[in-house]
Coordinates of C-alpha atoms and ligand atoms in Angstrom, one line a residue:
X5 CA -0.1 -0.2 -0.1
X6 CA 1.0 3.6 -0.9
X7 CA 1.5 6.2 2.0
X8 CA -0.4 8.1 -0.1
X9 CA -3.3 5.8 0.9
X10 CA -2.9 5.5 4.8
X11 CA -5.1 8.7 5.4
X12 CA -7.7 7.0 3.3
X13 CA -7.6 3.9 6.0
X14 CA -7.9 5.8 8.8
X15 CA -11.2 6.9 8.2
X16 CA -13.8 5.0 10.6
X17 CA -11.4 4.6 13.7
X18 CA -13.1 5.9 17.0
X19 CA -10.8 8.1 18.7
X20 CA -11.6 7.7 22.8
X21 CA -9.6 11.1 24.5
X22 CA -9.4 11.1 28.0
X23 CA -7.5 14.1 30.2
X24 CA -3.5 12.9 29.1
X25 CA -3.6 10.0 27.2
X26 CA -5.9 8.8 24.3
X27 CA -7.2 5.4 23.8
X28 CA -8.3 3.7 21.0
X29 CA -9.7 -0.1 20.5
X30 CA -9.0 -1.4 17.2
X31 CA -10.6 -4.7 15.6
X32 CA -7.5 -6.5 14.0
X33 CA -9.3 -7.4 10.8
X34 CA -5.8 -7.0 8.4
X35 CA -2.5 -8.1 8.7
X36 CA 0.1 -5.2 9.5
X37 CA -0.4 -2.9 12.3
X38 CA 1.3 0.3 10.9
X39 CA 3.0 3.1 13.0
X40 CA 4.4 6.1 12.0
X41 CA 7.9 7.9 13.2
X42 CA 9.0 10.9 13.1
X43 CA 12.7 11.2 14.3
X44 CA 11.9 15.1 14.7
X45 CA 10.3 13.6 17.9
X46 CA 11.3 12.2 21.2
X47 CA 10.2 8.7 21.9
X48 CA 6.6 8.7 24.3
X49 CA 5.0 5.8 25.8
X50 CA 2.3 3.9 23.6
X51 CA 0.3 1.1 25.4
X52 CA -0.4 -1.9 23.0
X53 CA -2.9 -4.1 25.1
X54 CA -3.9 -7.5 23.3
X55 CA -6.3 -9.2 24.8
X56 CA -4.8 -12.5 26.9
X57 CA -1.0 -10.6 26.2
X58 CA 0.7 -9.4 28.7
X59 CA 2.5 -5.7 27.2
X60 CA 5.1 -3.5 27.8
X61 CA 4.5 0.1 27.3
X62 CA 6.7 0.9 23.7
X63 CA 8.6 3.9 23.2
X64 CA 8.0 5.5 19.9
X65 CA 8.6 7.9 18.0
X66 CA 5.3 9.4 17.1
X67 CA 4.9 12.3 14.7
X68 CA 2.8 14.6 16.6
X69 CA 2.4 16.9 14.1
X70 CA 0.9 13.9 11.8
X71 CA 3.9 14.2 9.8
X72 CA 5.4 10.7 9.5
X73 CA 9.0 10.3 7.9
X74 CA 8.0 6.6 7.5
X75 CA 5.6 3.9 8.5
X76 CA 6.8 0.9 10.6
X77 CA 4.6 -1.9 11.2
X78 CA 4.3 -4.9 13.3
X79 CA 2.9 -8.3 11.6
X80 CA -0.7 -9.3 13.4
X81 CA -1.6 -12.2 11.4
X82 CA -1.8 -14.5 14.6
X83 CA -3.8 -11.6 16.6
X84 CA -6.4 -11.1 13.4
X85 CA -10.1 -11.1 14.7
X86 CA -9.1 -9.8 18.2
X87 CA -9.8 -6.2 19.6
X88 CA -6.8 -4.6 20.8
X89 CA -6.6 -1.3 22.7
X90 CA -4.1 1.3 21.6
X91 CA -3.0 4.4 24.3
X92 CA -0.8 7.1 23.3
X93 CA -0.7 10.6 24.5
X94 CA -3.9 12.9 24.2
X95 CA -3.6 14.5 21.0
X96 CA -0.7 13.4 19.2
X97 CA -2.3 13.2 15.7
X98 CA 1.1 10.2 15.4
X99 CA -0.6 8.1 17.6
X100 CA -3.8 8.9 15.7
X101 CA -2.7 7.7 12.4
X102 CA -2.0 3.9 13.7
X103 CA -3.7 1.8 11.8
X104 CA -3.7 -1.4 10.7
X105 CA -3.5 -2.1 6.7
X106 CA -3.5 -5.6 4.5
X107 CA 0.0 -5.1 3.3
X108 CA 3.1 -3.4 4.6
X109 CA 3.5 0.6 4.1
X110 CA 5.2 1.0 0.4
X111 CA 5.2 -3.1 0.1
X112 CA 6.2 -2.7 -3.2
X113 CA 9.1 -0.9 -2.9
X114 CA 11.0 -3.6 -0.2
X115 CA 14.3 -4.8 -1.3
X116 CA 14.5 -2.4 -4.1
X117 CA 15.4 0.4 -2.0
X118 CA 18.7 2.4 -3.2
X119 CA 20.9 1.9 -0.1
X120 CA 19.6 -2.1 0.6
X121 CA 22.3 -4.7 0.7
X122 CA 22.1 -6.8 -2.1
X123 CA 23.6 -10.1 -0.3
X124 CA 23.3 -10.0 3.3
X125 CA 20.4 -9.9 5.8
X126 CA 19.0 -6.7 7.1
X127 CA 15.5 -6.5 8.3
X128 CA 12.6 -4.8 6.3
X129 CA 11.6 -2.1 9.2
X130 CA 13.6 -0.9 12.0
X131 CA 16.4 -1.9 13.5
X132 CA 18.9 -4.6 14.2
X133 CA 21.8 -5.6 16.3
X134 CA 23.0 -9.2 17.6
X135 CA 22.2 -12.3 15.6
X136 CA 20.2 -14.7 18.1
X137 CA 19.3 -18.2 18.2
X138 CA 20.7 -19.5 15.4
X139 CA 19.9 -22.7 14.6
X140 CA 19.3 -25.4 11.9
X141 CA 16.4 -27.0 12.2
X142 CA 14.1 -29.9 9.9
X143 CA 15.6 -28.1 6.6
X144 CA 15.9 -24.2 7.9
X145 CA 18.3 -22.1 9.4
X146 CA 16.7 -19.7 12.1
X147 CA 17.7 -16.2 11.9
X148 CA 16.4 -14.6 15.0
X149 CA 18.1 -11.2 16.5
X150 CA 17.3 -8.3 18.3
X151 CA 15.2 -5.7 16.9
X152 CA 13.0 -2.8 17.1
X153 CA 10.4 -3.0 14.8
X154 CA 9.0 0.6 15.7
X155 CA 11.7 2.7 14.2
X156 CA 15.4 2.5 12.6
X157 CA 17.4 3.0 16.5
X158 CA 17.7 0.7 19.5
X159 CA 14.7 0.2 22.0
X160 CA 11.7 -2.3 22.2
X161 CA 14.0 -5.2 21.8
X162 CA 12.1 -8.0 20.7
X163 CA 13.7 -11.0 18.9
X164 CA 12.5 -10.5 14.9
X165 CA 12.7 -14.2 12.8
X166 CA 13.9 -14.6 9.4
X167 CA 14.5 -18.2 7.8
X168 CA 16.6 -19.2 4.9
X169 CA 17.0 -22.9 3.3
X170 CA 21.0 -21.6 2.1
X171 CA 22.3 -19.1 4.7
X172 CA 21.6 -16.4 2.4
X173 CA 18.3 -16.2 1.1
X174 CA 16.4 -15.1 4.1
X175 CA 12.7 -14.8 4.4
X176 CA 11.6 -12.1 7.3
X177 CA 8.7 -14.0 9.6
X178 CA 6.6 -12.0 12.4
X179 CA 8.1 -11.0 15.6
X180 CA 9.2 -14.2 17.7
X181 CA 9.3 -12.9 20.8
X182 CA 7.8 -9.9 22.1
X183 CA 8.5 -7.6 25.6
X184 CA 6.0 -8.3 28.2
X185 CA 5.3 -7.1 31.8
X186 CA 8.9 -8.6 33.0
X187 CA 11.0 -6.3 30.3
X188 CA 12.4 -6.3 26.8
X189 CA 14.1 -9.2 25.1
X190 CA 17.5 -9.3 25.1
X191 CA 19.8 -11.8 22.7
X192 CA 20.1 -15.3 23.5
X193 CA 20.1 -18.7 21.6
X194 CA 18.0 -21.5 20.7
X195 CA 18.2 -25.3 21.0
X196 CA 15.9 -28.1 20.0
X197 CA 15.0 -30.7 23.2
X198 CA 15.1 -33.7 21.4
X199 CA 14.7 -36.1 24.5
X200 CA 12.0 -33.9 25.3
X201 CA 13.6 -32.9 29.1
X202 CA 11.7 -30.2 29.6
X203 CA 8.4 -31.5 29.1
X204 CA 7.3 -28.6 26.6
X205 CA 7.3 -30.8 23.6
X206 CA 7.6 -34.7 23.1
X207 CA 9.9 -36.8 21.4
X208 CA 8.1 -36.8 17.9
X209 CA 7.1 -32.7 18.1
X210 CA 10.7 -31.7 20.0
X211 CA 10.5 -28.2 21.2
X212 CA 12.4 -25.3 20.3
X213 CA 13.4 -24.0 23.2
X214 CA 14.8 -20.2 23.2
X215 CA 16.6 -18.9 26.3
X216 CA 16.8 -15.1 26.5
X217 CA 17.3 -12.0 29.0
X218 CA 14.9 -9.9 30.6
X219 CA 16.4 -6.5 29.9
X220 CA 14.3 -4.0 33.0
X221 CA 15.4 -0.8 34.6
X222 CA 15.7 -3.1 38.0
X223 CA 17.7 -6.0 36.6
X224 CA 18.7 -8.5 34.0
X225 CA 17.3 -12.3 34.4
X226 CA 17.6 -15.5 32.1
X227 CA 14.4 -16.7 31.0
X228 CA 13.0 -19.1 28.3
X229 CA 10.4 -19.6 25.7
X230 CA 9.4 -22.4 23.9
X231 CA 8.0 -23.5 19.9
X232 CA 6.3 -26.5 18.7
X233 CA 5.6 -24.9 15.4
X234 CA 9.2 -24.4 13.8
X235 CA 10.0 -21.1 15.7
X236 CA 6.7 -19.4 14.7
X237 CA 5.3 -19.1 18.1
X238 CA 6.7 -19.0 21.3
X239 CA 5.0 -19.5 24.2
X240 CA 6.9 -17.7 27.0
X241 CA 7.7 -20.1 30.2
X242 CA 5.7 -19.5 33.3
X243 CA 8.3 -19.7 35.9
X244 CA 10.3 -17.5 34.2
X245 CA 12.9 -15.6 35.3
X246 CA 14.7 -19.0 35.5
X247 CA 18.4 -17.7 36.7
X248 CA 18.5 -14.4 38.7
X249 CA 21.5 -13.6 39.9
X250 CA 22.0 -9.7 40.0
X251 CA 22.6 -9.7 43.9
X252 CA 24.7 -12.5 43.8
X253 CA 27.0 -10.4 40.8
X254 CA 26.6 -7.1 42.5
X255 CA 25.3 -6.2 38.6
X256 CA 22.8 -5.3 36.4
X257 CA 24.6 -7.2 33.3
X258 CA 24.0 -10.5 33.7
X259 CA 22.8 -11.4 30.0
X260 CA 23.1 -13.5 27.0
X261 CA 22.2 -16.8 27.6
X262 CA 24.3 -19.5 25.0
X263 CA 22.8 -22.9 25.4
X264 CA 24.1 -26.4 23.8
X265 CA 24.0 -29.8 24.9
X266 CA 27.0 -31.4 26.0
X267 CA 27.1 -35.5 26.7
X268 CA 24.0 -36.2 28.8
X269 CA 23.3 -32.3 29.9
X270 CA 22.7 -29.0 28.9
X271 CA 25.1 -26.2 29.3
X272 CA 24.7 -22.2 29.7
X273 CA 27.3 -19.7 29.1
X274 CA 25.6 -15.9 30.2
X275 CA 27.8 -13.5 30.1
X276 CA 28.0 -11.9 34.2
X277 CA 29.7 -8.8 35.3
X278 CA 33.3 -9.6 34.3
X279 CA 33.0 -13.1 32.0
X280 CA 31.4 -15.9 31.2
X281 CA 29.7 -18.4 34.0
X282 CA 28.6 -21.6 33.1
X283 CA 25.3 -23.5 34.6
X284 CA 24.2 -26.7 33.7
X285 CA 20.9 -28.1 33.9
X286 CA 18.8 -31.9 33.0
X287 CA 16.0 -30.2 32.4
X288 CA 16.3 -26.6 30.9
X289 CA 14.3 -25.6 33.5
X290 CA 16.6 -25.9 36.5
X291 CA 20.4 -24.5 36.0
X292 CA 23.3 -24.9 38.9
X293 CA 26.0 -22.4 38.9
X294 CA 29.4 -24.3 38.1
X295 CA 32.4 -22.1 36.8
X296 CA 33.3 -18.2 35.9
X297 CA 36.1 -17.1 33.3
X298 CA 37.0 -13.6 33.5
X299 CA 37.4 -11.3 30.9
X300 CA 34.6 -11.2 28.5
X301 CA 32.0 -8.4 27.5
X302 CA 28.5 -9.7 26.1
X303 CA 27.2 -12.7 23.9
X304 CA 29.2 -15.8 25.4
X305 CA 30.4 -18.6 23.0
X306 CA 31.5 -21.7 23.7
X307 CA 32.4 -24.5 21.3
X308 CA 35.2 -27.3 20.3
X309 CA 36.5 -27.5 17.1
X310 CA 39.2 -29.9 15.5
X311 CA 42.6 -28.6 15.0
X312 CA 43.7 -28.5 11.3
X313 CA 40.5 -30.7 10.6
X314 CA 41.9 -33.7 12.7
X315 CA 38.3 -35.1 15.1
X316 CA 41.4 -36.7 17.6
X317 CA 42.9 -33.4 18.2
X318 CA 40.3 -30.6 19.3
X319 CA 40.2 -27.2 21.5
X320 CA 37.4 -25.2 22.9
X321 CA 36.8 -21.9 21.9
X322 CA 35.3 -19.2 24.2
X323 CA 34.2 -15.6 23.1
X324 CA 32.3 -12.6 23.8
X325 CA 30.9 -9.7 21.4
X326 CA 33.9 -8.4 20.3
X327 CA 35.9 -10.9 18.3
X328 CA 38.2 -11.8 20.7
X329 CA 38.4 -15.1 21.9
X330 CA 40.9 -17.9 24.4
X331 CA 41.7 -21.4 23.3
X332 CA 41.1 -24.0 26.0
X333 CA 39.2 -27.1 27.6
X334 CA 35.9 -27.7 28.3
X335 CA 34.7 -30.9 30.5
X336 CA 31.2 -29.6 30.3
X337 CA 31.0 -27.4 33.9
X338 CA 34.7 -25.5 33.8
X339 CA 36.1 -24.0 30.6
X340 CA 40.1 -23.7 31.3
X341 CA 41.8 -21.4 29.2
X342 CA 45.2 -22.4 27.7
X343 CA 46.1 -19.8 24.9
X344 CA 46.2 -15.6 25.5
X345 CA 43.2 -13.6 24.3
X346 CA 43.6 -13.3 20.4
X347 CA 41.6 -11.3 17.9
X348 CA 40.3 -12.9 14.5
X349 CA 38.3 -10.4 13.5
X350 CA 37.8 -6.6 13.7
X351 CA 35.7 -3.4 12.2
X352 CA 32.3 -3.5 12.3
X353 CA 31.3 -7.1 13.5
X354 CA 29.9 -7.4 17.2
X355 CA 27.8 -10.1 19.0
X356 CA 29.1 -12.8 16.4
X357 CA 27.1 -16.4 17.2
X358 CA 27.1 -19.8 15.9
X359 CA 24.3 -22.4 15.0
X360 CA 22.9 -25.3 17.1
X361 CA 22.2 -28.2 15.9
X362 CA 24.0 -28.1 12.5
X363 CA 23.4 -31.8 11.7
X364 CA 26.6 -34.3 12.5
X365 CA 26.7 -34.9 8.3
X366 CA 27.7 -31.3 8.0
X367 CA 29.6 -30.7 10.8
X368 CA 30.4 -27.0 10.4
X369 CA 30.3 -24.7 13.1
X370 CA 28.8 -21.4 11.2
X371 CA 28.8 -18.1 12.3
X372 CA 26.9 -15.0 11.4
X373 CA 27.7 -11.6 12.8
X374 CA 26.4 -8.2 13.7
X375 CA 27.7 -5.6 11.5
X376 CA 27.6 -2.0 12.7
X377 CA 26.8 -0.6 9.4
X378 CA 24.0 1.8 9.1
X379 CA 22.5 2.3 5.2
X380 CA 22.1 6.3 4.5
X381 CA 18.3 7.7 4.3
X382 CA 16.7 3.6 4.7
X383 CA 14.4 3.0 7.1
X384 CA 16.3 0.0 8.7
X385 CA 19.6 0.2 10.1
X386 CA 22.3 -2.4 11.1
X387 CA 22.7 -5.8 8.7
X388 CA 24.2 -9.1 9.0
X389 CA 27.6 -10.1 8.1
X390 CA 28.2 -12.7 5.8
X391 CA 27.8 -16.5 7.2
X392 CA 31.0 -17.5 8.2
X393 CA 33.0 -21.2 8.4
X394 CA 34.8 -21.2 11.8
X395 CA 38.0 -23.3 11.8
X396 CA 41.2 -23.9 13.9
X397 CA 44.8 -24.1 11.9
X398 CA 48.0 -24.8 13.4
X399 CA 50.2 -21.5 12.3
X400 CA 53.6 -20.4 13.4
X401 CA 51.9 -18.5 16.3
X402 CA 50.4 -21.7 17.6
X403 CA 46.5 -22.4 17.2
X404 CA 44.4 -20.1 15.7
X405 CA 40.8 -19.3 14.4
X406 CA 40.3 -19.1 11.0
X407 CA 37.4 -17.5 9.7
X408 CA 35.8 -17.6 6.0
X409 CA 32.3 -17.3 4.0
X410 CA 30.9 -20.1 4.0
X411 CA 31.2 -22.2 0.6
X412 CA 27.2 -21.3 -0.2
X413 CA 28.4 -18.0 -1.3
X414 CA 30.3 -19.5 -3.7
X415 CA 26.7 -19.6 -5.7
X416 CA 26.2 -16.1 -6.0
X417 CA 29.6 -15.7 -7.3
X418 CA 30.2 -15.5 -11.4
X419 CA 34.1 -14.6 -12.7
X420 CA 34.5 -11.8 -14.5
X421 CA 37.8 -11.9 -15.4
X422 CA 41.6 -13.1 -13.9
X423 CA 44.5 -11.5 -14.4
X424 CA 48.1 -12.3 -13.3
X425 CA 51.4 -10.4 -12.6
X426 CA 50.1 -6.8 -13.3
X427 CA 51.7 -3.7 -12.4
X428 CA 50.2 -1.2 -10.1
X429 CA 49.3 0.9 -12.7
X430 CA 47.8 -2.4 -15.1
X431 CA 45.8 -3.2 -12.2
X432 CA 44.0 0.3 -11.6
X433 CA 43.6 0.2 -15.1
X434 CA 41.9 -3.1 -15.2
X435 CA 39.6 -2.3 -11.9
X436 CA 38.8 1.0 -12.9
X437 CA 35.3 0.5 -14.4
X438 CA 34.5 -1.5 -12.2
X439 CA 34.7 1.3 -9.3
X440 CA 30.6 1.8 -9.7
X441 CA 29.7 -1.7 -8.7
X442 CA 27.8 -2.1 -5.8
X443 CA 27.9 -5.8 -5.7
X444 CA 31.5 -7.3 -6.1
X445 CA 33.8 -9.7 -4.9
X446 CA 37.7 -9.1 -6.1
X447 CA 40.4 -12.1 -5.0
X448 CA 43.7 -10.1 -5.0
X449 CA 47.3 -10.9 -3.8
X450 CA 49.4 -8.0 -3.5
X451 CA 53.2 -8.2 -4.0
X452 CA 55.4 -5.4 -2.2
X453 CA 58.7 -4.8 -3.8
X454 CA 59.8 -2.7 -0.2
X455 CA 59.1 -2.9 3.1
X456 CA 56.6 -0.1 3.0
X457 CA 53.2 0.4 2.2
X458 CA 50.5 -1.1 0.3
X459 CA 46.8 -0.1 -0.4
X460 CA 43.6 -0.7 -2.0
X461 CA 41.2 2.4 -1.5
X462 CA 37.8 3.5 -3.0
X463 CA 36.3 6.4 -2.8
X464 CA 39.3 7.5 -0.6
X465 CA 38.3 5.0 2.0
X466 CA 41.0 1.9 2.3
X467 CA 39.8 -1.4 1.7
X468 CA 43.0 -2.7 2.2
X469 CA 45.8 -0.8 3.7
X470 CA 49.0 -2.9 4.9
X471 CA 51.5 -1.1 6.5
X472 CA 54.5 -3.6 6.7
X473 CA 57.0 -1.5 8.6
X474 CA 54.5 -1.0 11.2
X475 CA 52.9 -4.5 10.8
X476 CA 49.4 -2.9 10.7
X477 CA 46.5 -4.1 8.3
X478 CA 43.4 -1.6 8.9
X479 CA 44.5 -0.5 12.2
X480 CA 44.6 -3.9 13.7
X481 CA 48.4 -5.7 14.2
X482 CA 48.8 -8.2 11.4
X483 CA 52.0 -10.4 10.5
X484 CA 51.3 -12.8 7.8
X485 CA 52.5 -16.3 8.3
X486 CA 55.9 -16.0 6.9
X487 CA 57.0 -12.6 8.6
X488 CA 59.3 -11.6 5.7
X489 CA 56.9 -12.4 3.1
X490 CA 56.0 -9.4 0.8
X491 CA 52.9 -10.9 -0.2
X492 CA 49.4 -10.2 1.3
X493 CA 45.8 -11.9 -0.3
X494 CA 42.9 -10.7 0.3
X495 CA 39.0 -12.1 -0.5
X496 CA 37.0 -8.5 -0.6
X497 CA 32.9 -8.5 -0.4
X498 CA 31.7 -5.2 -1.6
X499 CA 28.1 -4.7 -1.5
X500 CA 26.3 -1.4 -1.1
X501 CA 27.0 0.0 2.0
X502 CA 29.7 -2.3 3.1
X503 CA 33.3 -4.5 2.8
X504 CA 33.9 -7.0 4.3
X505 CA 37.7 -8.3 3.7
X506 CA 39.3 -12.1 4.4
X507 CA 43.0 -12.0 4.9
X508 CA 45.1 -14.8 3.8
X509 CA 42.9 -17.4 4.2
X510 CA 40.8 -16.5 6.7
X511 CA 43.7 -15.7 9.6
X512 CA 42.0 -12.5 10.1
X513 CA 39.1 -10.6 8.7
X514 CA 37.1 -7.1 9.0
X515 CA 34.6 -5.1 7.6
X516 CA 33.4 -1.5 8.0
X517 CA 30.5 0.5 6.3
X518 CA 31.1 2.4 3.2
X519 CA 31.7 6.4 3.4
X520 CA 28.7 7.8 1.7
X521 CA 29.2 11.2 3.4
X522 CA 32.5 11.5 2.1
X523 CA 32.1 10.0 -1.6
X524 CA 34.5 11.4 -4.1
X525 CA 33.7 9.7 -7.1
X526 CA 37.7 8.2 -7.1
X527 CA 37.9 4.8 -8.8
X528 CA 39.6 1.4 -7.0
X529 CA 43.2 2.8 -7.0
X530 CA 46.2 0.5 -5.6
X531 CA 48.7 2.0 -4.0
X532 CA 52.4 1.5 -2.9
X533 CA 56.0 1.8 -3.4
X534 CA 56.3 0.1 -7.1
X535 CA 53.4 -2.9 -6.2
X536 CA 52.6 -5.8 -7.7
X537 CA 49.2 -7.4 -8.2
X538 CA 50.2 -11.0 -9.0
X539 CA 46.9 -12.3 -9.4
X540 CA 43.8 -10.5 -9.4
X541 CA 40.0 -12.1 -10.0
X542 CA 36.7 -10.1 -10.2
X543 CA 33.4 -11.3 -9.4
X544 CA 29.8 -10.5 -10.0
X545 CA 27.5 -11.2 -6.5
X546 CA 24.4 -12.0 -7.3
X547 CA 21.7 -10.2 -5.4
X548 CA 19.6 -12.4 -2.8
X549 CA 16.6 -10.4 -3.2
X550 CA 15.9 -10.7 -6.7
X551 CA 13.7 -13.4 -6.4
X552 CA 11.6 -11.8 -3.6
Ligands
FRU603 C1 25.3 -6.4 22.5 C2 24.1 -6.5 23.4 C3 23.4 -7.3 24.5 C4 22.1 -7.3 24.4 C5 21.4 -6.5 23.4 C6 20.7 -5.4 23.1 O1 24.9 -6.1 21.3 O2 24.2 -5.2 24.0 O3 24.3 -7.9 25.3 O4 21.5 -8.7 25.1 O5 23.2 -5.9 22.5 O6 19.8 -5.2 22.1

């Protein structure tokens, strides 16, 4: 439906105004609740009361003058036929304009917007941050995520939901878990309870159980909800919260439960004040504290990986939200670090999580990270970076975590051309015509002739910025495996608003948003002290939205 049709759709709504708050009842006959937004106004409380459901006031930038910048929406399919009550500040024209519609506003334009990333997941509207509850189940990859459906900035945390058959083509589904009277829904994970240890499902139809943090001004606690219909609807557990430790830690910061199966019990890694705690459970309901590893902040991960692909030699990886990790051993109760802290990735990535329940026949450890990247002029904010496969490799510096795009990404890529042994000038001539492509993959090997610096830039932004003298790469310490090597390889993914770079076979990676403000129309440019581009391949990357 076009924005201009919205005014027409308003006719017929009854507005009951009180002294300070207006109350309106809406019978939900259409699929979408449409909420006007204007960033010129502060947030106001809007209560949306759905029969039989608890609610938490939403904080919404209603355009008090009635002039919406854009329209946010909530999918009401599951509430159809019910009468909801909306309460908002009296006289607020934006509040009066909240309505229901059969289609989302400007549905024709979705995924065709000028700054919509073309092969990265973004939400149709609103803000996203951390990936949550990543799980493979019944032929579908599930991507839940921190989502504010009501504007493009962080607030009103819910679990958004999308599914994909291949980790690339995502279909956004209705919000999976909404805030309630206990608080908003922060990050967490999901498991499939195959043996029905929780009693929520059955062995025939095992429950998908979601663990999340309830955030309230008073405290953060851990909670769960379960789904018996492949994540389409969740029922919150009556006994929530299941873990409440804010007194113990004298901290508001206890959050982001990551649950997985270890042998005959369940394990939860959860960030509490200064590091990651381990809890265990037999039934997913009752949890016992076991150990704590200091030195990590937010979004715990803990998983086992084969070293150099050898299943008889494994290490456990523990990480937090920032892209740093420790290696060690884990006996199901305690993680014992046997390494220092290392960084495998940097830049825009944050709060990366790995999938649970990947079939043993596949056996990969697949990760998705949040890209802290905005898209100028768009009604949506943030993105998911490319899914990557994690592995452990023995290097000269010890065992290190490697991250490379999953092989499915190859299916989007078509070679444009391959070149070898190009001088800097020749490489620039080859690259120049592709400078305004908004989907491009560049595989390049740079050979330095002096131990100084070498770079590849676009629009004045350094995509690769290697300083051999200082041993830095785009601001991070980076030394190739052969420190005397004058060579560096880069696998670069350019999308409309982002750049992702994988160095030397995934030994280090980073990402960043493209600089729209600073664009000077400068083409690709290799620069250095007589650089050779020993190999170069350019590839087209298909849009994942074309078939939507
Ligand atoms: C990390 C984080 C998590 C929290 C969530 C809230 O980005 O701060 O710790 O659960 O975001 O949106």
